[in-house]
PDB file of C-alpha atoms and ligand atoms in Angstrom:
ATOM      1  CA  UNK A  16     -52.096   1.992 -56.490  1.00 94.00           C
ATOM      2  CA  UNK A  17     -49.090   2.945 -58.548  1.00 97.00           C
ATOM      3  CA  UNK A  18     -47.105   6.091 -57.082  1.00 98.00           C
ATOM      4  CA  UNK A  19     -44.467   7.877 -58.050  1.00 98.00           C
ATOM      5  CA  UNK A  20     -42.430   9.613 -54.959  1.00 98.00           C
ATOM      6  CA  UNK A  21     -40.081  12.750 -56.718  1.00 97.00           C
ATOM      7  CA  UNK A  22     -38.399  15.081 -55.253  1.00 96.00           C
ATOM      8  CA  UNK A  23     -34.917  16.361 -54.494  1.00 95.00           C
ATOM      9  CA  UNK A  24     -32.207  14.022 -53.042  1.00 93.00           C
ATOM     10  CA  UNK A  25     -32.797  14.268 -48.934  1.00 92.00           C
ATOM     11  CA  UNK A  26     -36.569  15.081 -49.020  1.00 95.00           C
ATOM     12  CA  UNK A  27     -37.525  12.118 -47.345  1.00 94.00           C
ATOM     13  CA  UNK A  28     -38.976  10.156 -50.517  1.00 95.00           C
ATOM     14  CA  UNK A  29     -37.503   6.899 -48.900  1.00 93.00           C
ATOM     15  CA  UNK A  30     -38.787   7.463 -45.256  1.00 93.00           C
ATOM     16  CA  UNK A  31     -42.525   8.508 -45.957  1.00 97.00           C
ATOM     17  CA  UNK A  32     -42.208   5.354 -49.115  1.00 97.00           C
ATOM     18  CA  UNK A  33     -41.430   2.969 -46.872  1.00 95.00           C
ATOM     19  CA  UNK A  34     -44.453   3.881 -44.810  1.00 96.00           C
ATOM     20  CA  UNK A  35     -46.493   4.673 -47.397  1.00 97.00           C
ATOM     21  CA  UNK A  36     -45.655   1.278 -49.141  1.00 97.00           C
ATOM     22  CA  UNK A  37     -46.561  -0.501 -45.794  1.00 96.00           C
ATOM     23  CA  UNK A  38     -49.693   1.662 -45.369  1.00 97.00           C
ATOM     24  CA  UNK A  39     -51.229   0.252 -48.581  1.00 97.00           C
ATOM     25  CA  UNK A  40     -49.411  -2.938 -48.682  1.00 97.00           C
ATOM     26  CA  UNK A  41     -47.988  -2.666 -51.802  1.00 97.00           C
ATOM     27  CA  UNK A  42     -43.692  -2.780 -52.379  1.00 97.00           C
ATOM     28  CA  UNK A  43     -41.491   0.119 -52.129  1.00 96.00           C
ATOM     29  CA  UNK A  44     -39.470   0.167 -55.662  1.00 96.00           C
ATOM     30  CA  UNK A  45     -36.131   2.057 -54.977  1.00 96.00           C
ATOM     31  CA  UNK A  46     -33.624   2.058 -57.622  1.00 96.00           C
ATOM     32  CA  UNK A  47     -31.238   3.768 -55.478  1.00 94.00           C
ATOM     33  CA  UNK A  48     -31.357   0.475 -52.579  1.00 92.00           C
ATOM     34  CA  UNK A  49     -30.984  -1.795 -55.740  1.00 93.00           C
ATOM     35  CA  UNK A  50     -28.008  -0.582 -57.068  1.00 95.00           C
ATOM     36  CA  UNK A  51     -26.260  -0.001 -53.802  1.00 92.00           C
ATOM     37  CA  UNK A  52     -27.355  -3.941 -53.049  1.00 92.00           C
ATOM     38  CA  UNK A  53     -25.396  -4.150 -56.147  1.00 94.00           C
ATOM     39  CA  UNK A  54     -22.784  -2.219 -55.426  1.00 94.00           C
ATOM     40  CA  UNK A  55     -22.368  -4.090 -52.033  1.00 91.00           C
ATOM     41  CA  UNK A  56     -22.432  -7.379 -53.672  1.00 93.00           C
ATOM     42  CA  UNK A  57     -20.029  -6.341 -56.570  1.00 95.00           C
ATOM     43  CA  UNK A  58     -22.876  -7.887 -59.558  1.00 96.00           C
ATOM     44  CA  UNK A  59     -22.115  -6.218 -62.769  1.00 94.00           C
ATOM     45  CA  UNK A  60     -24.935  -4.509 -62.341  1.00 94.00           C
ATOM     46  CA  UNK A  61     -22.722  -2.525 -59.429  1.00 95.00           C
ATOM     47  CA  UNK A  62     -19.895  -1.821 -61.133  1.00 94.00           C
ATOM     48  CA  UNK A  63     -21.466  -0.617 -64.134  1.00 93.00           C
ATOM     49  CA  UNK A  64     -23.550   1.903 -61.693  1.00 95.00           C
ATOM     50  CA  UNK A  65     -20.750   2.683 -58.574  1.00 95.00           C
ATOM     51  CA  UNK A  66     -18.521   5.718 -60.641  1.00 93.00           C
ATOM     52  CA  UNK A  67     -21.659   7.637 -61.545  1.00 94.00           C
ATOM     53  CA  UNK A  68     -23.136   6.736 -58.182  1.00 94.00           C
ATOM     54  CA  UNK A  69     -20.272   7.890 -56.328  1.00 91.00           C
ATOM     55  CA  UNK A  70     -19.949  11.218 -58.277  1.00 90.00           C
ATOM     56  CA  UNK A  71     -23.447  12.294 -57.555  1.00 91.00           C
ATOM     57  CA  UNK A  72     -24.312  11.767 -60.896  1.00 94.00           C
ATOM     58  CA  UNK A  73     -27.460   9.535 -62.635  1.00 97.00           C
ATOM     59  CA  UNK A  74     -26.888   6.199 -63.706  1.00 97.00           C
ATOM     60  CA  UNK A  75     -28.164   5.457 -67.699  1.00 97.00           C
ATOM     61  CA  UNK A  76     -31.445   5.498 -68.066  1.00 97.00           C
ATOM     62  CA  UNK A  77     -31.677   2.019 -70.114  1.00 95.00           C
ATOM     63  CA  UNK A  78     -30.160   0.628 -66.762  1.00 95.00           C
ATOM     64  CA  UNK A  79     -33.122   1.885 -64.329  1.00 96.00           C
ATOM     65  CA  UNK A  80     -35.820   1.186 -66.919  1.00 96.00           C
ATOM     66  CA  UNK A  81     -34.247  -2.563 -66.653  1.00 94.00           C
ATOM     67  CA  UNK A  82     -34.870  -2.669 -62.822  1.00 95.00           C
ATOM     68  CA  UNK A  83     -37.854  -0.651 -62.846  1.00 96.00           C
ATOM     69  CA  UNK A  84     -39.802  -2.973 -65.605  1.00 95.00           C
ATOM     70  CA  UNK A  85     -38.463  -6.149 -63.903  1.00 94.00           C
ATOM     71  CA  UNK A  86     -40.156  -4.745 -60.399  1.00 95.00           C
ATOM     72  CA  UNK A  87     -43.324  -3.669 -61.773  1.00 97.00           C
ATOM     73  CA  UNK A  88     -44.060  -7.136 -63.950  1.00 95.00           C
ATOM     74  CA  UNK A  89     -43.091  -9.187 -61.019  1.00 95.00           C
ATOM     75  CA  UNK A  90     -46.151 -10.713 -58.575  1.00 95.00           C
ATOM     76  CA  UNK A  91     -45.345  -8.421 -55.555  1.00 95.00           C
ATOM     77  CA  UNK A  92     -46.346  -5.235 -57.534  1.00 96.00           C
ATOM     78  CA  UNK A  93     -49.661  -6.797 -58.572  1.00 95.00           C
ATOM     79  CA  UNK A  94     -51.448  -4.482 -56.349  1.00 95.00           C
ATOM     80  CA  UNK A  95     -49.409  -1.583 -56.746  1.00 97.00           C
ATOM     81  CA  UNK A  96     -46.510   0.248 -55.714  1.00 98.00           C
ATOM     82  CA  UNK A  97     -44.409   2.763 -54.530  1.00 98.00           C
ATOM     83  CA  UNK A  98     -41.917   4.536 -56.552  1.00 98.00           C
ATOM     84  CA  UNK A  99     -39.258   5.994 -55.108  1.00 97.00           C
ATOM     85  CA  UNK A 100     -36.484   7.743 -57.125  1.00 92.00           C
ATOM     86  CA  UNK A 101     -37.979   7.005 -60.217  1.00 94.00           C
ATOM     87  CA  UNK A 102     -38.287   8.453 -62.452  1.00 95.00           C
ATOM     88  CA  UNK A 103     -35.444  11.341 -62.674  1.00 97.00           C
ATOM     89  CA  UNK A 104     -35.572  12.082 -66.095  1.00 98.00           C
ATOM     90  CA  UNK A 105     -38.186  12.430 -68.412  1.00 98.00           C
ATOM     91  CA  UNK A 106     -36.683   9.654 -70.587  1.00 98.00           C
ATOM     92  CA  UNK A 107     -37.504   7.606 -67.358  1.00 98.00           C
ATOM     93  CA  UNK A 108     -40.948   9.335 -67.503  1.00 98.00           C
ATOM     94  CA  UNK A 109     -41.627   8.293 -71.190  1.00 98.00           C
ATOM     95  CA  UNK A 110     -40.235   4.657 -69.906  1.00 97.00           C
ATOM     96  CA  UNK A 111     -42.654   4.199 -67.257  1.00 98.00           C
ATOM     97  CA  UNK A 112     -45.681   5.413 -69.204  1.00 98.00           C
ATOM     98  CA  UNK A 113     -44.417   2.669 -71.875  1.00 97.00           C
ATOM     99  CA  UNK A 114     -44.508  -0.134 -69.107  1.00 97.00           C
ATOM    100  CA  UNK A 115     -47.420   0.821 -67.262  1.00 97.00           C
ATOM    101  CA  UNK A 116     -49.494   0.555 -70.527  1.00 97.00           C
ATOM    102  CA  UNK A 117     -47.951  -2.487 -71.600  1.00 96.00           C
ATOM    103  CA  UNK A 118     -49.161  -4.140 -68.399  1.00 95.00           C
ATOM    104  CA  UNK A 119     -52.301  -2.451 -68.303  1.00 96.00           C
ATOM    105  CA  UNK A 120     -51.679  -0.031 -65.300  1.00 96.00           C
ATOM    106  CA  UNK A 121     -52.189   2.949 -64.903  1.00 96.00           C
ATOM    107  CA  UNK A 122     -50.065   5.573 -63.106  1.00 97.00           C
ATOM    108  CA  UNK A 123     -52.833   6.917 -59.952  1.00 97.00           C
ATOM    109  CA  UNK A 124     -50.550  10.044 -58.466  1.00 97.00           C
ATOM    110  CA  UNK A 125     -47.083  12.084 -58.208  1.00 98.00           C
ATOM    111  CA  UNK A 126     -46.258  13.517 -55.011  1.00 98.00           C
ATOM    112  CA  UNK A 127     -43.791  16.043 -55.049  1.00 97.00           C
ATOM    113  CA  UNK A 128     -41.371  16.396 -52.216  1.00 97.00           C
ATOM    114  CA  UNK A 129     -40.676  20.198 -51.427  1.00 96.00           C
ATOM    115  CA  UNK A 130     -37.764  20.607 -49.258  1.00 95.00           C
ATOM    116  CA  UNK A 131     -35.676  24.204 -49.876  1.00 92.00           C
ATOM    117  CA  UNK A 132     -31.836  23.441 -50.556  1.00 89.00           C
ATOM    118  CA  UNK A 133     -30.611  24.409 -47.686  1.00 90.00           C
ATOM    119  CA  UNK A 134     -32.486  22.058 -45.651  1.00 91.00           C
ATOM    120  CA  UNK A 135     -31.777  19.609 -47.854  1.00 92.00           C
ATOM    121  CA  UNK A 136     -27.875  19.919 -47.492  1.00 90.00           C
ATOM    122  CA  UNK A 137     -28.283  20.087 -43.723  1.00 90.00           C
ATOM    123  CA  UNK A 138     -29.856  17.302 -43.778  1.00 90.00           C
ATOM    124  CA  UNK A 139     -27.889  15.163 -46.213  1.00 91.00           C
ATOM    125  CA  UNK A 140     -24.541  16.214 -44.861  1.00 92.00           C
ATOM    126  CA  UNK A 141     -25.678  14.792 -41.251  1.00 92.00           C
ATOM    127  CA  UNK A 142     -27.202  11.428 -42.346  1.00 93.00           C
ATOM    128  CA  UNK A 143     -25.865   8.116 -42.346  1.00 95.00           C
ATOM    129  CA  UNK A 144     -27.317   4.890 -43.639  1.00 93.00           C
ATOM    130  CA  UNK A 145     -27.594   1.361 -42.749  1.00 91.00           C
ATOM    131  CA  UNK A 146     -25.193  -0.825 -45.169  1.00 89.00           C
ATOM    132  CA  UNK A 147     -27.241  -3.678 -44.708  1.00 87.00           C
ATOM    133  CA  UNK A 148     -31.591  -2.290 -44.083  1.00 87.00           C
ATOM    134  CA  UNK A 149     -30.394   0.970 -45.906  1.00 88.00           C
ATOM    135  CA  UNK A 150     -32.444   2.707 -43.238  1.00 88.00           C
ATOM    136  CA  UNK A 151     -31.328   6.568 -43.101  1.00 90.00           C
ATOM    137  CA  UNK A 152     -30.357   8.012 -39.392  1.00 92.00           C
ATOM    138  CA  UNK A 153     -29.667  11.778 -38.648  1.00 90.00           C
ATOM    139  CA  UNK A 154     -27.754  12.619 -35.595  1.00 89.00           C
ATOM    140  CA  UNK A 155     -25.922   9.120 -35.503  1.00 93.00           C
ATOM    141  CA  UNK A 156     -22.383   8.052 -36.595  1.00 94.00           C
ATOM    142  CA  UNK A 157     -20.450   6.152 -39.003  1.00 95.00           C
ATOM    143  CA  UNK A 158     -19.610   2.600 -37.290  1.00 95.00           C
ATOM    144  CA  UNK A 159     -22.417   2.282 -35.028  1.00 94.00           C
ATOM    145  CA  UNK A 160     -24.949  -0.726 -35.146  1.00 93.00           C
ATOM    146  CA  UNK A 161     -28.008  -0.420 -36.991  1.00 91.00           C
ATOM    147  CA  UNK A 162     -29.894  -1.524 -34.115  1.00 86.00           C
ATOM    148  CA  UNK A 163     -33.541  -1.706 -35.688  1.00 79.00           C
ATOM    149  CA  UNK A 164     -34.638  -5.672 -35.346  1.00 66.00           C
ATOM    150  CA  UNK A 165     -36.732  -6.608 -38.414  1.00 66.00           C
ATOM    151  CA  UNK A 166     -36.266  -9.377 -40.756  1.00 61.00           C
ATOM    152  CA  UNK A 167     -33.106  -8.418 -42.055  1.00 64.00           C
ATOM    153  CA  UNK A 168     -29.517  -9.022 -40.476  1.00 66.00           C
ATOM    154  CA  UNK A 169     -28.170  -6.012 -38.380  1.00 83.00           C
ATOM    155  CA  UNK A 170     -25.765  -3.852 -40.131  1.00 90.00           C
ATOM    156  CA  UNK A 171     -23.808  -0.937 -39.850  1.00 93.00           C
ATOM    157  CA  UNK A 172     -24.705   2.932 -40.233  1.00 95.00           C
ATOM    158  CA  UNK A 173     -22.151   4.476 -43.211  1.00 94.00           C
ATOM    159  CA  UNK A 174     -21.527   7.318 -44.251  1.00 94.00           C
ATOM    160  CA  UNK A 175     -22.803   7.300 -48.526  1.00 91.00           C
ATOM    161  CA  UNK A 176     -20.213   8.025 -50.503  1.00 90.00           C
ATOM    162  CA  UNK A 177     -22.847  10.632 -52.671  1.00 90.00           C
ATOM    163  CA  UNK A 178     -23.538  12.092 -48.844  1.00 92.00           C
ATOM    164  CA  UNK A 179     -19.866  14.072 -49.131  1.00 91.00           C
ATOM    165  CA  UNK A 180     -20.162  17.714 -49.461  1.00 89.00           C
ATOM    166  CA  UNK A 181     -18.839  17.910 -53.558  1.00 89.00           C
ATOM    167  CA  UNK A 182     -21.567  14.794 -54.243  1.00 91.00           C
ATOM    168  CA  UNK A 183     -23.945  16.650 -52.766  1.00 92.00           C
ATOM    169  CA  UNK A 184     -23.573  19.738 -54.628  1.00 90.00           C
ATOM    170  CA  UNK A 185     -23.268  17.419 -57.899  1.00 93.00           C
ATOM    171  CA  UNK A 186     -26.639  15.629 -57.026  1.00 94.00           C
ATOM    172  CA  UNK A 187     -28.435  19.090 -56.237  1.00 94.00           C
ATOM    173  CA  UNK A 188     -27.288  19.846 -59.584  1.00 96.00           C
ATOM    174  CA  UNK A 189     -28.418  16.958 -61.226  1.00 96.00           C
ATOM    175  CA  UNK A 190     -31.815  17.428 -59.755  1.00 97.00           C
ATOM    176  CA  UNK A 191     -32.451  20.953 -61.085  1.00 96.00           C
ATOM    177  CA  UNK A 192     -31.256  19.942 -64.944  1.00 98.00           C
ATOM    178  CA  UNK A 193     -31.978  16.379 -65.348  1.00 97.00           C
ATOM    179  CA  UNK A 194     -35.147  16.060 -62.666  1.00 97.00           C
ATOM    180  CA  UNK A 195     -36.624  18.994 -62.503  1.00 97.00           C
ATOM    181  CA  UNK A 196     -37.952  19.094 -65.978  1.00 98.00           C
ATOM    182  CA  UNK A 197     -40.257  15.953 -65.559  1.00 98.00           C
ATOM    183  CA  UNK A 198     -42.360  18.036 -62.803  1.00 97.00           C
ATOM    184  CA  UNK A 199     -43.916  19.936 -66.539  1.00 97.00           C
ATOM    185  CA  UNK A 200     -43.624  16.545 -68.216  1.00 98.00           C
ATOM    186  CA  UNK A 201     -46.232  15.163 -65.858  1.00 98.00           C
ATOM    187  CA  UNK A 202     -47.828  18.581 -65.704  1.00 97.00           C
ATOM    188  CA  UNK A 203     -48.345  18.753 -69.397  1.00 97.00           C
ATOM    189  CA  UNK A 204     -49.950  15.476 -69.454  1.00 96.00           C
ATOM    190  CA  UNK A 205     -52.276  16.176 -66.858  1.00 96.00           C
ATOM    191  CA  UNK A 206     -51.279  13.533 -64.222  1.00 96.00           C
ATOM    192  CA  UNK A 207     -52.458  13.776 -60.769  1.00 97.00           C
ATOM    193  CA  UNK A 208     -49.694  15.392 -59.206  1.00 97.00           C
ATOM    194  CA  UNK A 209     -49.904  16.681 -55.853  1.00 96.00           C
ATOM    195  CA  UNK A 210     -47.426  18.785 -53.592  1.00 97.00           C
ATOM    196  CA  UNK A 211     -46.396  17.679 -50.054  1.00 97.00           C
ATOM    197  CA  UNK A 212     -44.710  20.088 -47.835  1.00 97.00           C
ATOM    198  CA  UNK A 213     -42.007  17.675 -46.317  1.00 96.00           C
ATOM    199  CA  UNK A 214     -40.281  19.967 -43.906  1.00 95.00           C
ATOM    200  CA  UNK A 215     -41.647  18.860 -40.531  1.00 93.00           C
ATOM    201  CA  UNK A 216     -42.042  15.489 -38.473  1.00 94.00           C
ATOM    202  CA  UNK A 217     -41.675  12.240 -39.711  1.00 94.00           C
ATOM    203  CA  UNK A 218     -45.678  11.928 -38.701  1.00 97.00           C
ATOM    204  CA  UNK A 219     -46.147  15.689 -39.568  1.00 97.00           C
ATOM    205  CA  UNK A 220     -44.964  14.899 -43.057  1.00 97.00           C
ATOM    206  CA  UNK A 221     -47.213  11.498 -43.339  1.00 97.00           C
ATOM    207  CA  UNK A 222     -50.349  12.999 -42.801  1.00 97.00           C
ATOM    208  CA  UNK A 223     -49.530  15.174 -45.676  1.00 97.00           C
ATOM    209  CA  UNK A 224     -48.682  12.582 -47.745  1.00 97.00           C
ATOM    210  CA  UNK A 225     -52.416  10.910 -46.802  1.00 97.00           C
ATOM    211  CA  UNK A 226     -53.884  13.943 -47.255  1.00 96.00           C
ATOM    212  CA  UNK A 227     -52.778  14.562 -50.344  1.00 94.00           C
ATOM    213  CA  UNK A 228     -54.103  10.901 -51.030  1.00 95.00           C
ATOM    214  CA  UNK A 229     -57.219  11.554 -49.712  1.00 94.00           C
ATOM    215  CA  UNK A 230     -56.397   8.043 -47.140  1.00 93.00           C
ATOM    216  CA  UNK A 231     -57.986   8.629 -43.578  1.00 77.00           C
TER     217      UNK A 231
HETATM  218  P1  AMP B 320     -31.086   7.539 -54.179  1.00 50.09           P
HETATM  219  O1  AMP B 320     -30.889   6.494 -53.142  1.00 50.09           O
HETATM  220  O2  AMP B 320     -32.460   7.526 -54.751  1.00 50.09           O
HETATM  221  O3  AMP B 320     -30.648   8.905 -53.719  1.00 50.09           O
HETATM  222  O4  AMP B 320     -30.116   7.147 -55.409  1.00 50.09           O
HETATM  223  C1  AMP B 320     -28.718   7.090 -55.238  1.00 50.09           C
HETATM  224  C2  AMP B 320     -28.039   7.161 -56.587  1.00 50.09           C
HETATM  225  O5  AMP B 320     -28.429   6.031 -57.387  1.00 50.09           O
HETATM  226  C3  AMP B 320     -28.352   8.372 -57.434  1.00 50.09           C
HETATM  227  O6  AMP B 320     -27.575   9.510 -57.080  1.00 50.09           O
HETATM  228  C4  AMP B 320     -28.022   7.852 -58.826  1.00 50.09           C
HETATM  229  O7  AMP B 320     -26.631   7.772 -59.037  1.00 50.09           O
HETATM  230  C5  AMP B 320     -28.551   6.424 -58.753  1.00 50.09           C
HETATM  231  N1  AMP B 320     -29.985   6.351 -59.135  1.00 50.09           N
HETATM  232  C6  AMP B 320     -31.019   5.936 -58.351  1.00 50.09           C
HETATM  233  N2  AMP B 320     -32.183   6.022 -59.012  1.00 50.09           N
HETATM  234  C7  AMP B 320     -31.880   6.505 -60.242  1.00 50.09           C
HETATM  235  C8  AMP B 320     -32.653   6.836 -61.395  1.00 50.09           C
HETATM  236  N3  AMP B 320     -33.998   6.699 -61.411  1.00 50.09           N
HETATM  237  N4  AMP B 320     -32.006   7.310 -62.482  1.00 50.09           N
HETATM  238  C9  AMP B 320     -30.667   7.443 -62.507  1.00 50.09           C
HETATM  239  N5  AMP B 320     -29.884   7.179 -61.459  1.00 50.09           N
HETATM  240  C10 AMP B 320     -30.467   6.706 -60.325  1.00 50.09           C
END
């Protein structure tokens, strides 16, 4: 199953992924975790991305298509996968189509994330992440331990730089002029897209999501 998670920045695309991804057993594709692995690691691939990310703003399209074909061709996505924050323009849009038919895939939903604003800059503004898992926390502060075992070393929750109020406003922004639009570029082309409601529980929210994939 190929799915693409969009939504606004903050509406939980990368919590209910990751559990989605694990529910089907299929990888979680997050451009956003790749380039701030990049970022961290200081690849060219991060400091061509880190002022844009920074700002709030999106990072070249030619650069996400890059990571986003690499992911899909390689032998973990053979069953599928889960798209998070891809696509966020409807260059991206055209992109995937391009490489989903040139490997012979086919794209099987869109969930929508509907958060209003406000929510989403409450909860935004009181998240940190994990600089190592790039797990999101709410309610939990800049310097403490990770703390979730897995099969990654422990980190350390920060504060994103993109998580500051003016970044914020910036990638709100970004999401109503560059993002928005491919919401009627999937609409006009008839793709399964489906709205989730994602204010609620974490588990709340999931069944949504498997509801709205008809998974029992
Ligand atoms: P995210 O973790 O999905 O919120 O992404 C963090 C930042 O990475 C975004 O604000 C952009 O600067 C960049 N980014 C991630 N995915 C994309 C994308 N599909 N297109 C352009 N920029 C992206």
């Amino acid at each position: 199953m190929i799915i693409v998670l969009l939504g606004p920045p903050g509406a939980g695309k990368g919590t209910q992924g990751e559990r989605l991804a694990a529910r089907l057993d299929v990888p979680k594709i997050a451009t956003g975790d790749v380039l701030r692995a990049a970022v961290r690691d200081g690849t060219p691939l991060g400091l061509e991305a880190k002022a844009a990310m920074d700002r709030g703003d999106l990072v070249p399209d030619a650069v996400i298509m890059g990571i986003m074909k690499e992911a899909l061709a390689s032998p973990m996505a053979a069953k599928g996968a889960i798209l998070d924050g891809v696509v966020r323009t409807t260059p991206q849009a055209d992109g995937l189509a391009d490489t989903l038919a040139t490997l012979g895939r086919t794209l099987d939903a869109v969930l929508l994330f509907e958060v209003d604003e406000e929510e989403l800059v409450r909860r935004l503004s009181g998240r940190t992440t994990c600089d190592v898992c790039q797990r999101p926390f709410f309610g939990r502060e800049p310097g403490e331990a990770c703390g979730v075992d897995g099969d990654v070393p422990q980190g350390t929750l920060v504060r994103r730089k993109d998580d500051e109020p003016e970044a914020i406003r910036k990638r709100m922004q970004v999401y109503r002029d560059q993002t928005a639009p491919v919401i009627d570029w999937y609409s006009a082309r008839g793709a399964n897209m489906v709205r989730v409601d994602a204010i609620g529980s974490l588990e709340d929210v999931e069944a949504r999501v498997h509801a709205a994939l008809g998974l029992t």
